[in-house]
Coordinates of C-alpha atoms in Angstrom, one line a residue:
X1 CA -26.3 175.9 183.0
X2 CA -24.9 179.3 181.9
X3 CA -24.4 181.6 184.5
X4 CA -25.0 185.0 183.8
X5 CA -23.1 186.3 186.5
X6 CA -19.7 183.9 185.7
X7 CA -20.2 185.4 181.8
X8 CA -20.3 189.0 183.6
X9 CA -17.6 188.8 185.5
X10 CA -15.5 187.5 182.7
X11 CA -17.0 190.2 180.8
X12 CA -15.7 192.8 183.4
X13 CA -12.5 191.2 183.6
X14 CA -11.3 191.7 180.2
X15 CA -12.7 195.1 179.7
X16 CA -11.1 196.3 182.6
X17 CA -7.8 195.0 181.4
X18 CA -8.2 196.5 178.2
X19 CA -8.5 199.7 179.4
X20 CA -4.8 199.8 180.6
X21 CA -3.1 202.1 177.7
X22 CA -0.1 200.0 178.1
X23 CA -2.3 196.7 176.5
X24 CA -0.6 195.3 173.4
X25 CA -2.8 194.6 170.5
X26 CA -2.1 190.6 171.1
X27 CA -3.6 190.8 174.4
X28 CA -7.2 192.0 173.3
X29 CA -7.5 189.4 171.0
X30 CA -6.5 186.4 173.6
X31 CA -9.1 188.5 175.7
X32 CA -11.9 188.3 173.4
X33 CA -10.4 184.0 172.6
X34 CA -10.8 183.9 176.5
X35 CA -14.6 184.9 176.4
X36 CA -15.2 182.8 174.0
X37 CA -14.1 179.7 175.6
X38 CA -15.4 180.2 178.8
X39 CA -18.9 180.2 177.1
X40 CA -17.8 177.1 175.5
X41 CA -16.7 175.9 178.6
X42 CA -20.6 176.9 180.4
X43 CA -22.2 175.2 177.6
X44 CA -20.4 172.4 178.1
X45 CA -22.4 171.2 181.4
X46 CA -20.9 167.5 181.9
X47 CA -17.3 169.0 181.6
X48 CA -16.2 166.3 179.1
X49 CA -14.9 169.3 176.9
X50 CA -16.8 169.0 174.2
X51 CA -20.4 170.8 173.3
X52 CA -23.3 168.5 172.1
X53 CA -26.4 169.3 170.2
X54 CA -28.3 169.2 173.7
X55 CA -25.8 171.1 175.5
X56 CA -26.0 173.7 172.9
X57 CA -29.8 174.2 173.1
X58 CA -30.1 174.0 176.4
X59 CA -27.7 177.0 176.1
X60 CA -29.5 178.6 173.7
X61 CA -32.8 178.1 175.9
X62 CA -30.9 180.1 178.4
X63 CA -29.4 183.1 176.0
X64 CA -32.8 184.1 173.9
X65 CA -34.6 185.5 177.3
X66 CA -30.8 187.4 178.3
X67 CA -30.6 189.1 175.0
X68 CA -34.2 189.2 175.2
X69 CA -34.2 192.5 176.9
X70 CA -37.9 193.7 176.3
X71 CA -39.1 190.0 177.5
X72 CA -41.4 190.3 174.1
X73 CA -40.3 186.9 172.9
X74 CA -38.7 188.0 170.3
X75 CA -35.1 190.0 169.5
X76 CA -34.9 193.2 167.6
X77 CA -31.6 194.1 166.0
X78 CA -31.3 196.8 168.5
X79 CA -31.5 193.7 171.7
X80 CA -29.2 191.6 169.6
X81 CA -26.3 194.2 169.0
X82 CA -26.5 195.8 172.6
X83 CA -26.7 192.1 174.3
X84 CA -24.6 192.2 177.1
X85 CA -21.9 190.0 176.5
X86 CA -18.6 192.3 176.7
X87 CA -17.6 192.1 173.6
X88 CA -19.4 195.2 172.6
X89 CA -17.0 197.3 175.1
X90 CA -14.3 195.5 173.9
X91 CA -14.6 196.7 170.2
X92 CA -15.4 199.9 171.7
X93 CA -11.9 199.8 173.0
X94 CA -10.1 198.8 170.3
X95 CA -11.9 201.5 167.7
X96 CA -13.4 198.8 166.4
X97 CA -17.3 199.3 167.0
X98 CA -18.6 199.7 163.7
X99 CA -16.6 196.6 162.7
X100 CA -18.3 194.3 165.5
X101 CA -22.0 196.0 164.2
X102 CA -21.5 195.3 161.1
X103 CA -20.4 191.5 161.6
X104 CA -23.3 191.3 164.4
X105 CA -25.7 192.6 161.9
X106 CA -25.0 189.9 159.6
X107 CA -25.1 187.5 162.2
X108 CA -29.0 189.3 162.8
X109 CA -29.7 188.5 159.2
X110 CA -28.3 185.2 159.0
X111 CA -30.2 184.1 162.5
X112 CA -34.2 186.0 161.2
X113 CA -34.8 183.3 158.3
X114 CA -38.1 184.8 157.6
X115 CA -36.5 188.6 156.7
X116 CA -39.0 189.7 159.5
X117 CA -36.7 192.1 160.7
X118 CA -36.8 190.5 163.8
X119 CA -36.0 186.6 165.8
X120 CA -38.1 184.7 167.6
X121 CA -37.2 181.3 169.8
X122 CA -37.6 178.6 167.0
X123 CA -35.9 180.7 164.4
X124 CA -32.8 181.5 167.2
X125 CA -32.8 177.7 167.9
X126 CA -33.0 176.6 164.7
X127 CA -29.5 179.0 164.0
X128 CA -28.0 177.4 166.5
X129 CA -28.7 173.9 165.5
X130 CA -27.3 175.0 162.1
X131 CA -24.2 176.8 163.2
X132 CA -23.5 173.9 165.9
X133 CA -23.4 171.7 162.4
X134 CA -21.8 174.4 160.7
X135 CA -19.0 173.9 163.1
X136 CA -18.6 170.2 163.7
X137 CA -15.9 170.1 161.0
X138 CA -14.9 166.4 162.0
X139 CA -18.4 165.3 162.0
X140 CA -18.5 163.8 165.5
X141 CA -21.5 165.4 166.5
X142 CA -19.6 167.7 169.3
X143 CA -17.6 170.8 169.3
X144 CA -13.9 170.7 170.7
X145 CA -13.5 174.3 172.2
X146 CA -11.7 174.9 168.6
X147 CA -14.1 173.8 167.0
X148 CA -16.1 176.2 168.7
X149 CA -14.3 179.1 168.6
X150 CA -12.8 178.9 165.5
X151 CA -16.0 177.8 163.4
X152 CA -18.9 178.8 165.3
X153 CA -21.0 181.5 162.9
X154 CA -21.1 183.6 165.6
X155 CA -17.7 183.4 166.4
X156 CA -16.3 183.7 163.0
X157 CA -18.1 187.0 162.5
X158 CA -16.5 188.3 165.5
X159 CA -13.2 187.3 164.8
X160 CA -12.4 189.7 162.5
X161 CA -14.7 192.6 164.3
X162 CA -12.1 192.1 167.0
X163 CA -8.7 192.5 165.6
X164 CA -7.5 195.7 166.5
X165 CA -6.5 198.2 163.6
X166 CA -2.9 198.0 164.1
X167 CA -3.0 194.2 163.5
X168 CA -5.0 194.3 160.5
X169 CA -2.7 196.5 158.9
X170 CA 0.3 193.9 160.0
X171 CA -1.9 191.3 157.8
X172 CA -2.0 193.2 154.6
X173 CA 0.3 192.4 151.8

């Protein structure tokens, strides 16, 4: 089961370290990979380090109603780019807020399959079914926490929303 209040206070915990001026650019990005696998590691309930189809529904059963925030059974754009997760602040932090909406809002567009401006619970599950595919690059029918984090739709969106500015610039030719 995901625990809100464990993805909270992991939440809290990296945004209060990035607000330390002395926080090299490095650090916020293994802040933001460290948020990432601790969801991975809530979803994956029977510990054996990987995250099944089941597992990953289950999960999703649990984040629609916490992103959810009108309880109208279905997400606006609005819900799904304020949800709660920390890594809103984070880009915040890093100057990198428009960045993290933009990739959020494709995310949005990817997830409402019917263009209704809008996502209910069979089209959120349905994403998540396709991204947990999406991801499974060795076919296995799990996701290693790699696998996860580096593949995930979600995930992949918000890499790059991430990176802070002076790092970007370092990856330029």
């Amino acid at each position: 089961m995901i625990r809100p209040a464990a993805l909270l206070l992991a939440a809290l915990a990296a945004t209060s370290a990035l607000a330390q001026e002395t926080v090299p650019a490095s650090a916020t990005v293994d802040a933001a990979r460290a948020q990432i696998e601790a969801l991975a590691a809530e979803m994956d309930v029977d510990g054996d380090a990987r995250i099944t189809l089941d597992e990953l529904q289950a999960a999703a059963g649990q984040i629609f109603p916490s992103i959810d925030a009108d309880a109208s059974d279905g997400l606006t754009r609005a819900e799904f780019l304020g949800w709660e997760f920390g890594l809103a602040e984070m880009a915040a932090f890093r100057g990198r807020t428009q960045g993290y909406e933009a990739a959020m809002g494709m995310v949005f567009d990817l997830f409402d399959r019917d263009g209704s401006q809008g996502i209910d619970a069979a089209e959120f599950e349905a994403a998540m079914v396709e991204s947990h595919a999406y991801a499974d690059l060795d076919g296995d029918a799990a996701l290693s926490a790699a696998e996860f984090r580096s593949n995930f739709v979600v995930n992949v969106a918000l890499r790059n929303a991430l990176v802070p500015q002076e790092v970007l610039g370092a990856r330029r030719p």
